[in-house]
């Protein structure tokens, strides 16, 4: 393994600035590692030639003293970001040959910040899932134990970072799709507030909740990535026109005198893993020792966040995915009849979970059921948002575990969809509550798999995520990233 | 109390027609079983009293409604599965 793979983004930038490292050498080290870890299936498309060309341009900029903020940093993108001239599949057969004629705003901003594109990461089909097990492109394997899931839906990017196959990665987080896989893979992920980043050019799942989100090896790396990603975009009217703070400056700032809220009721009782509960306690202790006041808080409606979420995302997905009709782009099954062509194309092009969710969404939006399901979920959503607003009148941030349990074996995936939805128990309230959160690696399970703690901050107060996240990171040392894993025989 | 959806095969067939998704018989059975489990679970929201609660209603900010320069037609058509000159091809709709 190349020693260059041990550098964080911040360290690599310093080395390139002082001339001790070239972007081309760094990129070659990552491309070599991608080849060595292909069996983990973290990428759908590898853009090696483009990466080397980007890296050469970056070295020229470093030589001219015109380097941009992330000049020469090799990153990867979830295959949900449209990339001009590069296949973008959303891990779906229906988009298997789709080559976008345009670039998503966030990926364009990453190019403009000087990053080098290594490729497009595996994901759950249309971001619907928490395991990264799409039928189209196959499962991503967890680098810590390749018999286990990597988490999802942005599991390809999280596993790529943990296996040394990307220095940073961008995913999307609709209900935990960045925080859950980073917790499973022992890296850091941030879900910024909805509206912090543009959604333009991201393959849509649930438009009122989707948000581009950075993943990295350290809290500081995710701060640097978010600074480059964020900002208003006229092409997305839900992106918010407010200044983007220098997030990295919050790293290491004192938290003394600040208040941490603990919503114990979200994760307790028989279903709670005692080891994760003790980790949560450890997180409390770290902040208490840092001079914080620990305050029990209640989010009484948050326990309804999961069913509320699944009504809303299925409704939005059913509406969004109507565009896949076999006419304008994507797969087409031939028929002489228009209606039959639609049905055959969509029946053949979508995988099982996507079909489930479109049918649920079609039902909850149908005449006679709209108020009983979608209308009700929108009311619950408002109550959960009020829960968070009231909690943040008393405390500065909240602390919870990120996942209810560590990554489980691919051979033990439950057949019941509700059991799988439980993966998102602690992440979904953040999205429904319209707040922001970070997941930081916090320890190892008895099975040797990573676990994460989640810090939650009020809307557009992401600096607090980096401030409090860096305290956890400094106090909870993790073993070195695995950088490889053999597949089980 | 919410009306429970009838998640039998007949209902799945109706939904698949509305959603324009062709399903084979084994898929219909599988989906009926899974939807039954999901809707039973979603029903836990029925425990809440929500008569006096307004739904979340964030308004999507509107953009100016005016003509814009669109992508060249060659780009728009570049991914079309079937095209003829500058047009998408669809199955015959009108006799």
mmCIF file of N, CA and C in Angstrom, chain A residues 51-159:
data_model
loop_
_atom_site.group_PDB
_atom_site.id
_atom_site.type_symbol
_atom_site.label_atom_id
_atom_site.label_comp_id
_atom_site.label_asym_id
_atom_site.label_seq_id
_atom_site.Cartn_x
_atom_site.Cartn_y
_atom_site.Cartn_z
ATOM 1 N N UNK A 51 -9.014 11.273 -14.637
ATOM 2 C CA UNK A 51 -8.329 11.593 -13.380
ATOM 3 C C UNK A 51 -6.886 12.026 -13.652
ATOM 4 N N UNK A 52 -6.194 11.285 -14.507
ATOM 5 C CA UNK A 52 -4.795 11.636 -14.777
ATOM 6 C C UNK A 52 -4.685 12.987 -15.485
ATOM 7 N N UNK A 53 -5.642 13.265 -16.370
ATOM 8 C CA UNK A 53 -5.643 14.552 -17.058
ATOM 9 C C UNK A 53 -5.935 15.694 -16.079
ATOM 10 N N UNK A 54 -6.928 15.474 -15.190
ATOM 11 C CA UNK A 54 -7.225 16.477 -14.142
ATOM 12 C C UNK A 54 -5.988 16.717 -13.272
ATOM 13 N N UNK A 55 -5.304 15.628 -12.909
ATOM 14 C CA UNK A 55 -4.160 15.739 -11.997
ATOM 15 C C UNK A 55 -3.004 16.510 -12.659
ATOM 16 N N UNK A 56 -2.804 16.261 -13.943
ATOM 17 C CA UNK A 56 -1.740 16.999 -14.658
ATOM 18 C C UNK A 56 -2.064 18.497 -14.656
ATOM 19 N N UNK A 57 -3.333 18.820 -14.919
ATOM 20 C CA UNK A 57 -3.743 20.231 -14.913
ATOM 21 C C UNK A 57 -3.541 20.836 -13.527
ATOM 22 N N UNK A 58 -3.805 20.034 -12.491
ATOM 23 C CA UNK A 58 -3.621 20.533 -11.123
ATOM 24 C C UNK A 58 -2.151 20.814 -10.836
ATOM 25 N N UNK A 59 -1.269 19.928 -11.260
ATOM 26 C CA UNK A 59 0.160 20.163 -11.029
ATOM 27 C C UNK A 59 0.620 21.439 -11.724
ATOM 28 N N UNK A 60 0.065 21.676 -12.914
ATOM 29 C CA UNK A 60 0.434 22.901 -13.638
ATOM 30 C C UNK A 60 -0.041 24.135 -12.869
ATOM 31 N N UNK A 61 -1.234 24.026 -12.269
ATOM 32 C CA UNK A 61 -1.745 25.161 -11.478
ATOM 33 C C UNK A 61 -0.894 25.379 -10.216
ATOM 34 N N UNK A 62 -0.501 24.271 -9.555
ATOM 35 C CA UNK A 62 0.367 24.431 -8.375
ATOM 36 C C UNK A 62 1.674 25.118 -8.791
ATOM 37 N N UNK A 63 2.187 24.736 -9.962
ATOM 38 C CA UNK A 63 3.462 25.315 -10.417
ATOM 39 C C UNK A 63 3.314 26.796 -10.737
ATOM 40 N N UNK A 64 2.116 27.196 -11.180
ATOM 41 C CA UNK A 64 1.876 28.612 -11.542
ATOM 42 C C UNK A 64 1.394 29.436 -10.346
ATOM 43 N N UNK A 65 1.316 28.826 -9.184
ATOM 44 C CA UNK A 65 0.769 29.519 -7.994
ATOM 45 C C UNK A 65 -0.681 29.937 -8.190
ATOM 46 N N UNK A 66 -1.436 29.152 -8.936
ATOM 47 C CA UNK A 66 -2.852 29.492 -9.143
ATOM 48 C C UNK A 66 -3.732 28.332 -8.674
ATOM 49 N N UNK A 67 -3.281 27.655 -7.631
ATOM 50 C CA UNK A 67 -4.042 26.505 -7.129
ATOM 51 C C UNK A 67 -5.360 26.958 -6.504
ATOM 52 N N UNK A 68 -6.376 26.141 -6.734
ATOM 53 C CA UNK A 68 -7.706 26.401 -6.156
ATOM 54 C C UNK A 68 -7.828 25.652 -4.819
ATOM 55 N N UNK A 69 -8.941 25.847 -4.078
ATOM 56 C CA UNK A 69 -8.985 25.351 -2.677
ATOM 57 C C UNK A 69 -8.735 23.850 -2.516
ATOM 58 N N UNK A 70 -9.151 23.033 -3.473
ATOM 59 C CA UNK A 70 -8.953 21.582 -3.347
ATOM 60 C C UNK A 70 -8.129 21.049 -4.527
ATOM 61 N N UNK A 71 -7.153 21.833 -4.937
ATOM 62 C CA UNK A 71 -6.394 21.504 -6.147
ATOM 63 C C UNK A 71 -5.691 20.151 -6.020
ATOM 64 N N UNK A 72 -6.029 19.248 -6.931
ATOM 65 C CA UNK A 72 -5.339 17.961 -7.005
ATOM 66 C C UNK A 72 -5.844 16.894 -6.055
ATOM 67 N N UNK A 73 -6.972 17.116 -5.376
ATOM 68 C CA UNK A 73 -7.497 16.135 -4.414
ATOM 69 C C UNK A 73 -8.372 15.109 -5.144
ATOM 70 N N UNK A 74 -7.992 13.831 -5.102
ATOM 71 C CA UNK A 74 -8.771 12.801 -5.823
ATOM 72 C C UNK A 74 -10.037 12.411 -5.056
ATOM 73 N N UNK A 75 -11.174 12.623 -5.673
ATOM 74 C CA UNK A 75 -12.447 12.291 -5.028
ATOM 75 C C UNK A 75 -13.303 11.438 -5.967
ATOM 76 N N UNK A 76 -14.364 10.906 -5.412
ATOM 77 C CA UNK A 76 -15.327 10.160 -6.220
ATOM 78 C C UNK A 76 -16.727 10.693 -5.931
ATOM 79 N N UNK A 77 -17.637 10.413 -6.843
ATOM 80 C CA UNK A 77 -19.014 10.894 -6.741
ATOM 81 C C UNK A 77 -19.969 9.715 -6.751
ATOM 82 N N UNK A 78 -20.985 9.792 -5.904
ATOM 83 C CA UNK A 78 -22.082 8.829 -5.999
ATOM 84 C C UNK A 78 -22.634 8.867 -7.426
ATOM 85 N N UNK A 79 -23.029 7.720 -7.946
ATOM 86 C CA UNK A 79 -23.478 7.692 -9.342
ATOM 87 C C UNK A 79 -24.876 8.279 -9.516
ATOM 88 N N UNK A 80 -25.231 9.190 -8.595
ATOM 89 C CA UNK A 80 -26.490 9.931 -8.718
ATOM 90 C C UNK A 80 -26.235 11.359 -9.194
ATOM 91 N N UNK A 81 -24.957 11.768 -9.228
ATOM 92 C CA UNK A 81 -24.629 13.104 -9.714
ATOM 93 C C UNK A 81 -24.436 13.036 -11.224
ATOM 94 N N UNK A 82 -25.205 13.800 -11.975
ATOM 95 C CA UNK A 82 -25.035 13.802 -13.427
ATOM 96 C C UNK A 82 -23.688 14.431 -13.774
ATOM 97 N N UNK A 83 -22.932 13.713 -14.594
ATOM 98 C CA UNK A 83 -21.613 14.172 -14.989
ATOM 99 C C UNK A 83 -21.563 14.203 -16.513
ATOM 100 N N UNK A 84 -21.309 15.362 -17.061
ATOM 101 C CA UNK A 84 -21.382 15.559 -18.508
ATOM 102 C C UNK A 84 -20.419 14.615 -19.233
ATOM 103 N N UNK A 85 -20.954 13.813 -20.113
ATOM 104 C CA UNK A 85 -20.132 12.908 -20.911
ATOM 105 C C UNK A 85 -19.691 11.651 -20.183
ATOM 106 N N UNK A 86 -20.066 11.496 -18.910
ATOM 107 C CA UNK A 86 -19.696 10.301 -18.132
ATOM 108 C C UNK A 86 -20.974 9.600 -17.703
ATOM 109 N N UNK A 87 -21.067 8.315 -17.997
ATOM 110 C CA UNK A 87 -22.273 7.542 -17.706
ATOM 111 C C UNK A 87 -22.741 7.754 -16.257
ATOM 112 N N UNK A 88 -24.028 7.930 -16.105
ATOM 113 C CA UNK A 88 -24.630 8.141 -14.771
ATOM 114 C C UNK A 88 -25.836 7.230 -14.668
ATOM 115 N N UNK A 89 -25.764 6.214 -13.804
ATOM 116 C CA UNK A 89 -26.778 5.153 -13.830
ATOM 117 C C UNK A 89 -27.737 5.167 -12.652
ATOM 118 N N UNK A 90 -27.402 5.839 -11.554
ATOM 119 C CA UNK A 90 -28.163 5.722 -10.299
ATOM 120 C C UNK A 90 -28.333 4.246 -9.923
ATOM 121 N N UNK A 91 -27.405 3.413 -10.352
ATOM 122 C CA UNK A 91 -27.421 1.961 -10.077
ATOM 123 C C UNK A 91 -28.728 1.302 -10.531
ATOM 124 N N UNK A 92 -29.266 1.811 -11.651
ATOM 125 C CA UNK A 92 -30.519 1.263 -12.170
ATOM 126 C C UNK A 92 -30.354 0.809 -13.608
ATOM 127 N N UNK A 93 -30.968 -0.315 -13.909
ATOM 128 C CA UNK A 93 -30.954 -0.803 -15.290
ATOM 129 C C UNK A 93 -31.615 0.210 -16.224
ATOM 130 N N UNK A 94 -32.596 0.942 -15.709
ATOM 131 C CA UNK A 94 -33.330 1.864 -16.581
ATOM 132 C C UNK A 94 -32.452 3.031 -17.038
ATOM 133 N N UNK A 95 -31.377 3.319 -16.295
ATOM 134 C CA UNK A 95 -30.432 4.371 -16.702
ATOM 135 C C UNK A 95 -29.064 3.758 -17.052
ATOM 136 N N UNK A 96 -29.049 2.482 -17.388
ATOM 137 C CA UNK A 96 -27.784 1.759 -17.570
ATOM 138 C C UNK A 96 -26.845 2.367 -18.585
ATOM 139 N N UNK A 97 -27.388 3.050 -19.604
ATOM 140 C CA UNK A 97 -26.533 3.647 -20.641
ATOM 141 C C UNK A 97 -26.696 5.152 -20.725
ATOM 142 N N UNK A 98 -27.157 5.758 -19.661
ATOM 143 C CA UNK A 98 -27.435 7.204 -19.713
ATOM 144 C C UNK A 98 -26.132 8.000 -19.575
ATOM 145 N N UNK A 99 -25.875 8.840 -20.568
ATOM 146 C CA UNK A 99 -24.701 9.725 -20.528
ATOM 147 C C UNK A 99 -25.228 11.165 -20.513
ATOM 148 N N UNK A 100 -25.196 11.832 -19.367
ATOM 149 C CA UNK A 100 -25.820 13.163 -19.278
ATOM 150 C C UNK A 100 -25.149 14.169 -20.208
ATOM 151 N N UNK A 101 -25.958 15.009 -20.833
ATOM 152 C CA UNK A 101 -25.382 16.098 -21.641
ATOM 153 C C UNK A 101 -25.086 17.339 -20.794
ATOM 154 N N UNK A 102 -25.197 17.231 -19.476
ATOM 155 C CA UNK A 102 -24.960 18.375 -18.600
ATOM 156 C C UNK A 102 -24.335 17.891 -17.292
ATOM 157 N N UNK A 103 -23.817 18.845 -16.521
ATOM 158 C CA UNK A 103 -23.103 18.550 -15.273
ATOM 159 C C UNK A 103 -23.928 19.048 -14.088
ATOM 160 N N UNK A 104 -24.017 18.263 -13.034
ATOM 161 C CA UNK A 104 -24.727 18.738 -11.835
ATOM 162 C C UNK A 104 -23.975 19.930 -11.251
ATOM 163 N N UNK A 105 -24.703 20.796 -10.576
ATOM 164 C CA UNK A 105 -24.063 21.999 -10.012
ATOM 165 C C UNK A 105 -22.975 21.621 -9.009
ATOM 166 N N UNK A 106 -23.274 20.676 -8.120
ATOM 167 C CA UNK A 106 -22.302 20.342 -7.075
ATOM 168 C C UNK A 106 -21.043 19.716 -7.676
ATOM 169 N N UNK A 107 -21.199 18.818 -8.661
ATOM 170 C CA UNK A 107 -19.982 18.226 -9.252
ATOM 171 C C UNK A 107 -19.210 19.280 -10.054
ATOM 172 N N UNK A 108 -19.926 20.232 -10.654
ATOM 173 C CA UNK A 108 -19.219 21.324 -11.347
ATOM 174 C C UNK A 108 -18.432 22.165 -10.344
ATOM 175 N N UNK A 109 -19.042 22.425 -9.201
ATOM 176 C CA UNK A 109 -18.330 23.216 -8.185
ATOM 177 C C UNK A 109 -17.085 22.480 -7.684
ATOM 178 N N UNK A 110 -17.173 21.137 -7.614
ATOM 179 C CA UNK A 110 -16.000 20.369 -7.186
ATOM 180 C C UNK A 110 -14.888 20.467 -8.237
ATOM 181 N N UNK A 111 -15.281 20.418 -9.515
ATOM 182 C CA UNK A 111 -14.276 20.613 -10.575
ATOM 183 C C UNK A 111 -13.629 21.987 -10.443
ATOM 184 N N UNK A 112 -14.477 22.994 -10.222
ATOM 185 C CA UNK A 112 -13.969 24.369 -10.146
ATOM 186 C C UNK A 112 -13.102 24.587 -8.906
ATOM 187 N N UNK A 113 -13.278 23.724 -7.893
ATOM 188 C CA UNK A 113 -12.432 23.817 -6.691
ATOM 189 C C UNK A 113 -11.112 23.078 -6.898
ATOM 190 N N UNK A 114 -10.966 22.395 -8.045
ATOM 191 C CA UNK A 114 -9.687 21.763 -8.370
ATOM 192 C C UNK A 114 -9.596 20.271 -8.109
ATOM 193 N N UNK A 115 -10.711 19.620 -7.742
ATOM 194 C CA UNK A 115 -10.623 18.185 -7.435
ATOM 195 C C UNK A 115 -10.385 17.354 -8.694
ATOM 196 N N UNK A 116 -9.895 16.157 -8.468
ATOM 197 C CA UNK A 116 -9.624 15.174 -9.524
ATOM 198 C C UNK A 116 -10.697 14.087 -9.410
ATOM 199 N N UNK A 117 -11.394 13.803 -10.518
ATOM 200 C CA UNK A 117 -12.489 12.827 -10.451
ATOM 201 C C UNK A 117 -11.971 11.412 -10.735
ATOM 202 N N UNK A 118 -12.071 10.540 -9.698
ATOM 203 C CA UNK A 118 -11.630 9.145 -9.843
ATOM 204 C C UNK A 118 -12.713 8.269 -10.473
ATOM 205 N N UNK A 119 -13.970 8.601 -10.229
ATOM 206 C CA UNK A 119 -15.039 7.772 -10.787
ATOM 207 C C UNK A 119 -16.340 7.963 -10.048
ATOM 208 N N UNK A 120 -17.296 7.070 -10.383
ATOM 209 C CA UNK A 120 -18.661 7.151 -9.861
ATOM 210 C C UNK A 120 -18.934 5.927 -8.993
ATOM 211 N N UNK A 121 -19.386 6.206 -7.774
ATOM 212 C CA UNK A 121 -19.529 5.139 -6.763
ATOM 213 C C UNK A 121 -20.840 4.380 -6.849
ATOM 214 N N UNK A 122 -20.762 3.139 -6.413
ATOM 215 C CA UNK A 122 -21.946 2.286 -6.302
ATOM 216 C C UNK A 122 -22.906 2.842 -5.241
ATOM 217 N N UNK A 123 -24.155 2.464 -5.342
ATOM 218 C CA UNK A 123 -25.200 3.016 -4.468
ATOM 219 C C UNK A 123 -26.423 2.109 -4.537
ATOM 220 N N UNK A 124 -27.373 2.331 -3.640
ATOM 221 C CA UNK A 124 -28.661 1.667 -3.801
ATOM 222 C C UNK A 124 -29.406 2.323 -4.950
ATOM 223 N N UNK A 125 -30.185 1.513 -5.663
ATOM 224 C CA UNK A 125 -30.873 2.006 -6.860
ATOM 225 C C UNK A 125 -31.710 3.243 -6.520
ATOM 226 N N UNK A 126 -31.470 4.328 -7.244
ATOM 227 C CA UNK A 126 -32.160 5.606 -7.024
ATOM 228 C C UNK A 126 -32.093 6.048 -5.558
ATOM 229 N N UNK A 127 -31.047 5.634 -4.859
ATOM 230 C CA UNK A 127 -30.815 6.007 -3.444
ATOM 231 C C UNK A 127 -31.838 5.387 -2.500
ATOM 232 N N UNK A 128 -32.565 4.383 -2.950
ATOM 233 C CA UNK A 128 -33.611 3.784 -2.112
ATOM 234 C C UNK A 128 -33.046 2.556 -1.399
ATOM 235 N N UNK A 129 -32.522 2.767 -0.200
ATOM 236 C CA UNK A 129 -31.989 1.631 0.543
ATOM 237 C C UNK A 129 -30.970 2.078 1.554
ATOM 238 N N UNK A 130 -30.537 1.134 2.377
ATOM 239 C CA UNK A 130 -29.552 1.441 3.407
ATOM 240 C C UNK A 130 -28.494 0.335 3.477
ATOM 241 N N UNK A 131 -28.268 -0.346 2.321
ATOM 242 C CA UNK A 131 -27.315 -1.457 2.339
ATOM 243 C C UNK A 131 -26.336 -1.423 1.157
ATOM 244 N N UNK A 132 -26.633 -0.665 0.096
ATOM 245 C CA UNK A 132 -25.885 -0.693 -1.172
ATOM 246 C C UNK A 132 -25.828 -2.128 -1.714
ATOM 247 N N UNK A 133 -27.002 -2.612 -2.054
ATOM 248 C CA UNK A 133 -27.134 -3.948 -2.641
ATOM 249 C C UNK A 133 -28.018 -3.883 -3.896
ATOM 250 N N UNK A 134 -27.656 -3.041 -4.868
ATOM 251 C CA UNK A 134 -28.521 -2.928 -6.045
ATOM 252 C C UNK A 134 -28.418 -4.163 -6.934
ATOM 253 N N UNK A 135 -29.512 -4.508 -7.573
ATOM 254 C CA UNK A 135 -29.498 -5.650 -8.494
ATOM 255 C C UNK A 135 -28.619 -5.327 -9.708
ATOM 256 N N UNK A 136 -28.702 -4.095 -10.183
ATOM 257 C CA UNK A 136 -28.016 -3.706 -11.424
ATOM 258 C C UNK A 136 -26.496 -3.848 -11.308
ATOM 259 N N UNK A 137 -25.908 -3.325 -10.243
ATOM 260 C CA UNK A 137 -24.438 -3.282 -10.159
ATOM 261 C C UNK A 137 -23.875 -4.162 -9.051
ATOM 262 N N UNK A 138 -24.719 -4.866 -8.344
ATOM 263 C CA UNK A 138 -24.240 -5.787 -7.306
ATOM 264 C C UNK A 138 -23.878 -5.076 -6.019
ATOM 265 N N UNK A 139 -23.694 -5.839 -4.926
ATOM 266 C CA UNK A 139 -23.452 -5.209 -3.626
ATOM 267 C C UNK A 139 -22.042 -4.635 -3.491
ATOM 268 N N UNK A 140 -21.932 -3.604 -2.679
ATOM 269 C CA UNK A 140 -20.628 -3.141 -2.202
ATOM 270 C C UNK A 140 -20.334 -3.878 -0.898
ATOM 271 N N UNK A 141 -19.095 -4.310 -0.735
ATOM 272 C CA UNK A 141 -18.694 -5.080 0.453
ATOM 273 C C UNK A 141 -17.969 -4.168 1.444
ATOM 274 N N UNK A 142 -18.201 -4.400 2.720
ATOM 275 C CA UNK A 142 -17.612 -3.559 3.757
ATOM 276 C C UNK A 142 -16.108 -3.844 3.885
ATOM 277 N N UNK A 143 -15.259 -2.814 3.766
ATOM 278 C CA UNK A 143 -13.809 -3.054 3.828
ATOM 279 C C UNK A 143 -13.329 -3.614 5.164
ATOM 280 N N UNK A 144 -14.096 -3.418 6.234
ATOM 281 C CA UNK A 144 -13.686 -3.938 7.545
ATOM 282 C C UNK A 144 -13.973 -5.428 7.659
ATOM 283 N N UNK A 145 -14.985 -5.877 6.940
ATOM 284 C CA UNK A 145 -15.349 -7.301 6.928
ATOM 285 C C UNK A 145 -16.212 -7.509 5.694
ATOM 286 N N UNK A 146 -15.622 -8.081 4.663
ATOM 287 C CA UNK A 146 -16.290 -8.108 3.354
ATOM 288 C C UNK A 146 -17.502 -9.035 3.307
ATOM 289 N N UNK A 147 -17.806 -9.721 4.405
ATOM 290 C CA UNK A 147 -19.050 -10.490 4.402
ATOM 291 C C UNK A 147 -20.226 -9.627 4.839
ATOM 292 N N UNK A 148 -19.946 -8.354 5.190
ATOM 293 C CA UNK A 148 -20.995 -7.468 5.712
ATOM 294 C C UNK A 148 -21.359 -6.362 4.725
ATOM 295 N N UNK A 149 -22.546 -5.796 4.936
ATOM 296 C CA UNK A 149 -22.969 -4.659 4.121
ATOM 297 C C UNK A 149 -22.081 -3.457 4.411
ATOM 298 N N UNK A 150 -22.050 -2.540 3.427
ATOM 299 C CA UNK A 150 -21.313 -1.290 3.622
ATOM 300 C C UNK A 150 -22.226 -0.199 4.138
ATOM 301 N N UNK A 151 -23.524 -0.481 4.271
ATOM 302 C CA UNK A 151 -24.492 0.575 4.559
ATOM 303 C C UNK A 151 -24.875 1.275 3.270
ATOM 304 N N UNK A 152 -25.858 2.157 3.356
ATOM 305 C CA UNK A 152 -26.276 2.812 2.128
ATOM 306 C C UNK A 152 -27.251 3.940 2.414
ATOM 307 N N UNK A 153 -27.647 4.639 1.375
ATOM 308 C CA UNK A 153 -27.444 4.269 -0.011
ATOM 309 C C UNK A 153 -26.104 4.693 -0.604
ATOM 310 N N UNK A 154 -25.369 5.590 0.056
ATOM 311 C CA UNK A 154 -24.097 6.055 -0.517
ATOM 312 C C UNK A 154 -22.949 5.149 -0.070
ATOM 313 N N UNK A 155 -23.176 3.838 -0.034
ATOM 314 C CA UNK A 155 -22.195 2.905 0.514
ATOM 315 C C UNK A 155 -20.933 2.777 -0.318
ATOM 316 N N UNK A 156 -21.041 2.981 -1.647
ATOM 317 C CA UNK A 156 -19.841 2.873 -2.491
ATOM 318 C C UNK A 156 -18.802 3.903 -2.105
ATOM 319 N N UNK A 157 -19.233 5.138 -1.876
ATOM 320 C CA UNK A 157 -18.299 6.206 -1.523
ATOM 321 C C UNK A 157 -17.688 5.995 -0.147
ATOM 322 N N UNK A 158 -18.523 5.601 0.824
ATOM 323 C CA UNK A 158 -18.015 5.382 2.185
ATOM 324 C C UNK A 158 -17.003 4.239 2.190
ATOM 325 N N UNK A 159 -17.316 3.147 1.474
ATOM 326 C CA UNK A 159 -16.398 2.002 1.426
ATOM 327 C C UNK A 159 -15.143 2.339 0.625
#
